[in-house]
Coordinates of N, CA and C in Angstrom, one line a residue:
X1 N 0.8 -1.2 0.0 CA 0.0 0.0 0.0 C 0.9 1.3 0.0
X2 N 1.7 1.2 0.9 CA 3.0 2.1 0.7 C 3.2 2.5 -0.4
X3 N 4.2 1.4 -1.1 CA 4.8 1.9 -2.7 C 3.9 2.7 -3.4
X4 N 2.2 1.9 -3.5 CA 1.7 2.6 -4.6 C 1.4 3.9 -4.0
X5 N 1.2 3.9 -2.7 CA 0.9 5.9 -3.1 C 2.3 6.8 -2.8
X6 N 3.0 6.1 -2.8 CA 4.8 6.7 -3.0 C 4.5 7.1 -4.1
X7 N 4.4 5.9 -5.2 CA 4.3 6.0 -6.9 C 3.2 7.1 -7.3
X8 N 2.3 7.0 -6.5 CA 1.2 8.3 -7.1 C 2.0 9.5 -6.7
X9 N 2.6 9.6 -6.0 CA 2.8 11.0 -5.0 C 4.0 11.5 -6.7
X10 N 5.0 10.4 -6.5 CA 5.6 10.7 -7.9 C 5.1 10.7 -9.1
X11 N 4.5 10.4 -9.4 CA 4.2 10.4 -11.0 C 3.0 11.4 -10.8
X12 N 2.5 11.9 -9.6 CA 1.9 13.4 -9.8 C 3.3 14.7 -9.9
X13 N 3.8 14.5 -9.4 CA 5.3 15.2 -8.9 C 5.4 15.2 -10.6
X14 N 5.8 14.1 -11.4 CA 6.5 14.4 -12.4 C 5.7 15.1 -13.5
X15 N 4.2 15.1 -13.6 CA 3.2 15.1 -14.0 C 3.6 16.8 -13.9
X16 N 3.3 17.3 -12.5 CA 3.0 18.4 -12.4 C 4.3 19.1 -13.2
X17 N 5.3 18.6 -12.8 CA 6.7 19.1 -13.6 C 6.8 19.6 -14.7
X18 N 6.1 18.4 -15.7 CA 5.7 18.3 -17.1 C 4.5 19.4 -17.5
X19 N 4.2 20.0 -16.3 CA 3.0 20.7 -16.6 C 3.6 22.2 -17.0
X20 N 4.5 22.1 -16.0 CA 5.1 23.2 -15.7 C 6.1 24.2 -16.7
X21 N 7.3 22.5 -17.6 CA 7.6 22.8 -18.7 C 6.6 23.4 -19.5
X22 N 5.6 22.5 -19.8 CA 5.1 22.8 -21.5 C 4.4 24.4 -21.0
X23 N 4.3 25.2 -19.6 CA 3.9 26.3 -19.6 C 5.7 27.6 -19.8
X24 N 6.7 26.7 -19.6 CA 7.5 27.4 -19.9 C 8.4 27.5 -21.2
X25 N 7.7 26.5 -22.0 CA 8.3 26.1 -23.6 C 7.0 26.9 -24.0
X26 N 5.8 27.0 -24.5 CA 5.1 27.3 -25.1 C 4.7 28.4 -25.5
X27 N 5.7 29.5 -25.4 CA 6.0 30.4 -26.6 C 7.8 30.3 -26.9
X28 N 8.1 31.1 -27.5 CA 9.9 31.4 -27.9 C 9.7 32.5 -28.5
X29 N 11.2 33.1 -27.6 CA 11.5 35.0 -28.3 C 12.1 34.4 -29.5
X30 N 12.2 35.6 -30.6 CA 12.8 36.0 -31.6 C 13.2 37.3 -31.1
X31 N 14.5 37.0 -31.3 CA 15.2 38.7 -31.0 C 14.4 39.3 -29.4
X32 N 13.4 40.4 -29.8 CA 12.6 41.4 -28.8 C 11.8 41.0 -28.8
X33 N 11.4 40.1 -29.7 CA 9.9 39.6 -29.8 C 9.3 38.6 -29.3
X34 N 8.0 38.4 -28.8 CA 7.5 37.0 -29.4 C 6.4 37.0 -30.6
X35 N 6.7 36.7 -32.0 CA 6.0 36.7 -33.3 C 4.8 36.3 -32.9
X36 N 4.6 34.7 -32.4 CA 3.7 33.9 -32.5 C 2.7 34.0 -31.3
X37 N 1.1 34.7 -31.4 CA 0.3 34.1 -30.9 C 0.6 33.1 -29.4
X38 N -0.1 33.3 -28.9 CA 0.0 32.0 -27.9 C -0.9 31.1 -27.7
X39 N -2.0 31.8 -28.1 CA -3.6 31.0 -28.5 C -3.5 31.2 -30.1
X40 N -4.9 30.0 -30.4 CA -5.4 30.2 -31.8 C -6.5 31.1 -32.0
X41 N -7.0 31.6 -30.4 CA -8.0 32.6 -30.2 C -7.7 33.8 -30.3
X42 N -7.6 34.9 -31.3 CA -7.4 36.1 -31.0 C -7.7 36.9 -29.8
X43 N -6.8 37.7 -29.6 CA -7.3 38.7 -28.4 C -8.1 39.4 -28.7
X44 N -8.9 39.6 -27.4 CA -10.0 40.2 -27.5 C -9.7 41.7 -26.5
X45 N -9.3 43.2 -27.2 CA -9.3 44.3 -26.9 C -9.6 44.5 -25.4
X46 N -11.0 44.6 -25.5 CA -12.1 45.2 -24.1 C -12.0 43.9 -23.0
X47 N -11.3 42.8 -23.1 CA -10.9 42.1 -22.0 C -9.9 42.6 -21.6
X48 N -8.2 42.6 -22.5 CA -7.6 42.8 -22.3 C -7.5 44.5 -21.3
X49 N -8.6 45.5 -21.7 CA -8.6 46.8 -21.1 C -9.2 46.2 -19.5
X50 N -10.0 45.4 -19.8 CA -10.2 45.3 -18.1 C -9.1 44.6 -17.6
X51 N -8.3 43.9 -18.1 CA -6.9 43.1 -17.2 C -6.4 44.3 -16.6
X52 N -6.1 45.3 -17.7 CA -4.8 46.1 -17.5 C -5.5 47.6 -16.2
X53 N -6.8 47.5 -16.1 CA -7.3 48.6 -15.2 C -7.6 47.4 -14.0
X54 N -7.3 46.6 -14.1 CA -7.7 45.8 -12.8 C -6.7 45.5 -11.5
X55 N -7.1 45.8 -10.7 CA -5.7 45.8 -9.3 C -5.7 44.5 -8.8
X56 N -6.7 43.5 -9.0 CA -6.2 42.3 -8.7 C -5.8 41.5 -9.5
X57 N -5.9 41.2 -11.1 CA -5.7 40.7 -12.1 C -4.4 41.1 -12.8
X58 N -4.2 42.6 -13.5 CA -3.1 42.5 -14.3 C -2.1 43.6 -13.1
X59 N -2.6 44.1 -12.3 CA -1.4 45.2 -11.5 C -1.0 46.1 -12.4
X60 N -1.1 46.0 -13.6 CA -0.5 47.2 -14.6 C -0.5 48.3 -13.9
X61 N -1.5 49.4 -13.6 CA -1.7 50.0 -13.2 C -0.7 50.8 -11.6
X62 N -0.4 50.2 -11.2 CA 0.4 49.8 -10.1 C 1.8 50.5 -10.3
X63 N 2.0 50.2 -11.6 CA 3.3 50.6 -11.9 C 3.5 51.8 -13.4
X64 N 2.5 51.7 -14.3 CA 2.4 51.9 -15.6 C 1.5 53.1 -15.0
X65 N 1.3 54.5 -16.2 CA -0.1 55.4 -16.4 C -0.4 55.3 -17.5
X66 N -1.3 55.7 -18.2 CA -1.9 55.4 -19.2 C -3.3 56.1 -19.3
X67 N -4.2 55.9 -20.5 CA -4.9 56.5 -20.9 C -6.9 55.9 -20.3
X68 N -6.3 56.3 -18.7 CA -7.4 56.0 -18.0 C -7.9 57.2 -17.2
X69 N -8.6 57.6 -17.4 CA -9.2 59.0 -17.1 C -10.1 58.8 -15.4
X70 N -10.5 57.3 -15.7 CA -11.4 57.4 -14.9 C -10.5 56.5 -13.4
X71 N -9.3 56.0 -13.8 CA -8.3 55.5 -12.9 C -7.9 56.1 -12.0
X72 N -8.4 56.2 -10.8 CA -7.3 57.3 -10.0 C -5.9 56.2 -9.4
X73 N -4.8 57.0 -9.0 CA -3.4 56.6 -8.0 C -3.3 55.5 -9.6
X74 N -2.6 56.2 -10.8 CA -1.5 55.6 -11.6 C -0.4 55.5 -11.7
X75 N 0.5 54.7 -11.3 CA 2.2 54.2 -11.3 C 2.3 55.2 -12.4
X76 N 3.9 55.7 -11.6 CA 5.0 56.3 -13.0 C 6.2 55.5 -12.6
X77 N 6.2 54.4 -12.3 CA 7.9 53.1 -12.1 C 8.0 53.1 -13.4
X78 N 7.3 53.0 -14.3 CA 7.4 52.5 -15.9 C 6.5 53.3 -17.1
X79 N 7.0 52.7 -18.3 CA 6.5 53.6 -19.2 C 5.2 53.2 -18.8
X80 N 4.6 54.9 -19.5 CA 3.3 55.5 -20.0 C 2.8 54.6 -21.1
X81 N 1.7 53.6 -20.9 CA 0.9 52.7 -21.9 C 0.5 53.5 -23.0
X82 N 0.1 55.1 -22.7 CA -0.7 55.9 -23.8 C 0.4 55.8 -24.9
X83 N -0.2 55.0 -26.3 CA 1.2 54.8 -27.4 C 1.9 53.9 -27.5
X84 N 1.2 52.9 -26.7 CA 2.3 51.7 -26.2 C 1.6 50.4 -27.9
X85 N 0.9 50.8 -28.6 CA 0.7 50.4 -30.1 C 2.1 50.9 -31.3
X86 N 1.8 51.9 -31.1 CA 3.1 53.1 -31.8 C 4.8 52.5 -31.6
X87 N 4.7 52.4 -30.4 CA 6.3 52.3 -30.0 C 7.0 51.0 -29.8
X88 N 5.6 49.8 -29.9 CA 6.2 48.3 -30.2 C 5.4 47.9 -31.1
X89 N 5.5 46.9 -31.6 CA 5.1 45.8 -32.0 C 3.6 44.6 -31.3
X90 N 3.1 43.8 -32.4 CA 2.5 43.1 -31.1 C 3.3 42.2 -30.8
X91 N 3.9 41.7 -31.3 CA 5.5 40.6 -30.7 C 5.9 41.1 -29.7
X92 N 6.6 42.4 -29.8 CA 7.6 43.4 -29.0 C 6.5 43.1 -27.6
X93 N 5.3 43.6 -27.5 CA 4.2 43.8 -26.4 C 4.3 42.1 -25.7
X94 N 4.3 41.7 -26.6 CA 4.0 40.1 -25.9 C 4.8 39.6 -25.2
X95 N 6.6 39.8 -25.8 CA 7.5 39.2 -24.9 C 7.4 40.3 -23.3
X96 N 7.4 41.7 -23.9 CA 7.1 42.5 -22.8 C 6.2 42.0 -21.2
X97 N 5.5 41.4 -22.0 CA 4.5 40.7 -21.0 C 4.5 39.4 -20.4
X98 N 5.1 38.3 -21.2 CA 5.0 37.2 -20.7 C 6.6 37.4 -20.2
X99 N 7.7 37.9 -20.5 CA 8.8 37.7 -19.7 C 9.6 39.0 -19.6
X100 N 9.2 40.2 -19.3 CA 10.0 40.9 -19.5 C 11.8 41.3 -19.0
X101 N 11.8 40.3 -18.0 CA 13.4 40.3 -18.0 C 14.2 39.2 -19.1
X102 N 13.9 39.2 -19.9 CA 14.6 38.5 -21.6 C 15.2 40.0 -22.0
X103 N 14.6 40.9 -21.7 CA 15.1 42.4 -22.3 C 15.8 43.0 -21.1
X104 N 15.2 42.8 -20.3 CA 16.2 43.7 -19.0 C 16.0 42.6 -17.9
X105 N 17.0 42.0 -17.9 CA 17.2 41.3 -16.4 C 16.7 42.0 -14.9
X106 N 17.1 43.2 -14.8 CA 17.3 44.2 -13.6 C 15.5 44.6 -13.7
X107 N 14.5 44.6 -15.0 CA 13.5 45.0 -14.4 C 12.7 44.6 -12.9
X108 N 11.8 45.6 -13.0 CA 10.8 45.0 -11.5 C 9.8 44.6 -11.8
X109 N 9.3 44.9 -13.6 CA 7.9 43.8 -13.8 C 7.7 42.4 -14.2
X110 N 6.6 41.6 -13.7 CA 6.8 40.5 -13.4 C 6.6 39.7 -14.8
X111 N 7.2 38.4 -14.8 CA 7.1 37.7 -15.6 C 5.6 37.4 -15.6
X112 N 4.5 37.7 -16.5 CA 3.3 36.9 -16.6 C 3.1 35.8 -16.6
X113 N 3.8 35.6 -18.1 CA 3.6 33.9 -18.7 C 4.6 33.1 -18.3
X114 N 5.2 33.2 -17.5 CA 6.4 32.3 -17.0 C 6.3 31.7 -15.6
X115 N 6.8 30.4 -15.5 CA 6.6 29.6 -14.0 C 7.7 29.3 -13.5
X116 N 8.9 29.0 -14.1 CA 9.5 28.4 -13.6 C 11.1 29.3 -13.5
X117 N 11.9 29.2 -12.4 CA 13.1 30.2 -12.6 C 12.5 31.2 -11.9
X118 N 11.4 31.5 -11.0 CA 11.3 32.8 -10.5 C 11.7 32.4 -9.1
X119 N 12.0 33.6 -8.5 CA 12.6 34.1 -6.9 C 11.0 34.6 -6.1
X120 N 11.5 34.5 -4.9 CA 10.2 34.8 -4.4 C 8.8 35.2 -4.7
X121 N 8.3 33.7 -5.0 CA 6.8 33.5 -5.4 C 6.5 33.4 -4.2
X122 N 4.6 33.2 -4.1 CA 3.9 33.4 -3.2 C 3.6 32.0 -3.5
X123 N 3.5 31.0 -2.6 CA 3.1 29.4 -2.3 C 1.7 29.3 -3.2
X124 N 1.1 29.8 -3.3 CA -0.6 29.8 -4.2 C -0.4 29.8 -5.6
X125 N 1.0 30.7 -6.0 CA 1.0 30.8 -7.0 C 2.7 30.3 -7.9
X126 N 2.9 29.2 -6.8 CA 4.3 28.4 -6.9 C 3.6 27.4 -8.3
X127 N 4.6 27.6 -9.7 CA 4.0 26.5 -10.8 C 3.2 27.0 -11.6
X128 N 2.9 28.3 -11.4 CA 1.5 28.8 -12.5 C 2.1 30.1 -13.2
X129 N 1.4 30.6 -14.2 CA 1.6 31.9 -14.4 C 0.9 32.6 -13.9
X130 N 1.0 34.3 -14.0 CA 0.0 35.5 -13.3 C -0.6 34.9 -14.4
X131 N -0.7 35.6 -16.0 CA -1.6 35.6 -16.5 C -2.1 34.1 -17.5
X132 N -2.8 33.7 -18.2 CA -3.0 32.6 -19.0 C -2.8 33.0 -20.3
X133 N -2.4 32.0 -21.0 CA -2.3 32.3 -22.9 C -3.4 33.3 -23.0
X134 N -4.5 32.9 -22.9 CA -5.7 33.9 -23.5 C -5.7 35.7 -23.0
X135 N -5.2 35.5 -21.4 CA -5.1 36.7 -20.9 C -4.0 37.9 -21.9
X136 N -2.9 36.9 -21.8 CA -1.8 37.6 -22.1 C -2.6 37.9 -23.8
X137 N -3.0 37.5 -24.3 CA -3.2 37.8 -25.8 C -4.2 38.9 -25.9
X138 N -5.0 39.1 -24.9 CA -6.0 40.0 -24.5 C -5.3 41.2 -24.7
X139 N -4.6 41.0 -23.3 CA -3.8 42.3 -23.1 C -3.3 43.1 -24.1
X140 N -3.0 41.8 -25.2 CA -1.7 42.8 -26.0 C -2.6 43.3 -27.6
X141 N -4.0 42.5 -27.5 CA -4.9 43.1 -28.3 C -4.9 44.5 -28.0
X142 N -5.2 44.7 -26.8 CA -5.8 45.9 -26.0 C -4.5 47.4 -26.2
X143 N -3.2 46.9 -26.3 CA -1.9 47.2 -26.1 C -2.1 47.7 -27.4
X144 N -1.8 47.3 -28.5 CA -1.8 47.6 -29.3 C -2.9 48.6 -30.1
X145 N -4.1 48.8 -29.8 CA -4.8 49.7 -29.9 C -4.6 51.1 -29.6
X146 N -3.6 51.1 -28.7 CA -2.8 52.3 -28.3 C -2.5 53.1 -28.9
X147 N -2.3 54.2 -29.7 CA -1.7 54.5 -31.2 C -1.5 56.1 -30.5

C-alpha cells in the first residue's frame, strides 16, 4: 500500500513538472519579440482593457499610467501605456508581458507567462503563471490599440 501511493505522489510530482515545462516552452522569443500568438483565439481588446485597469488581475496599473481618465493613483515606475501600439510591435508587447526580463534582467515587472526560474513566489502561485495564454493575448490586443 505504501509503494503505490509513493508512486502516485511521484508520478503526480512528475506530472506536475511536465506541466510546468510545456507552460515554460510554449512560446519562444525571436530577438525582442515573441511573433507567434500563444492562442489560436485572437485577443480580444475590451478584456484585455479590463486586465490592465484591474488591481487584482493585471497590476499594470500599479506601476504603468496610461490612458485612463477614470483610474485614479497611476504608477510612474514605468513607461506611459498611452502609445504603447506606436512604439512596439505586437511581438515586441507580448515578450514584454509574458517575460520581460529577456530584455532587461534588472527589471521589476513581473514575468506573466512564466513559471519556472522565478525568486520569491507566493506558495498559491508556486507552478502557474500570473496571467494565462488567452489573458496575455488580451492584453496585447488591447496594447496595441494604443496608437
Amino acid at each position: 500500500m505504501r509503494r503505490s501511493k509513493l508512486g502516485a505522489v511521484l508520478g503526480l510530482a512528475l506530472w506536475a513538472g511536465m506541466a510546468q515545462a510545456q507552460v515554460a516552452v510554449a512560446w519562444q522569443a525571436v530577438g525582442d519579440a515573441v511573433p507567434q500568438a500563444l492562442t489560436s483565439t485572437p485577443g480580444d481588446p475590451e478584456r484585455g482593457r479590463a486586465i490592465v485597469v484591474d488591481r487584482q488581475t493585471g497590476l499594470c496599473l500599479l506601476c504603468h499610467t496610461g490612458p485612463f481618465p477614470e483610474e485614479r493613483f497611476q504608477g510612474n515606475l514605468a513607461p506611459d501605456l498611452a502609445g504603447a501600439g506606436t512604439r512596439w510591435s505586437e511581438g515586441q508587447l507580448r515578450l514584454r508581458i509574458v517575460d520581460a526580463q529577456r530584455l532587461n534582467p534588472q527589471t521589476i515587472m513581473p514575468a506573466y507567462h512564466r513559471s519556472i526560474g522565478l525568486q520569491r513566489v507566493a506558495p498559491a502561485l508556486t507552478g502557474r503563471p500570473l496571467l494565462n495564454a488567452q489573458q496575455v493575448e488580451d492584453v496585447v490586443a488591447f496594447l496595441v490599440t494604443l496608437k
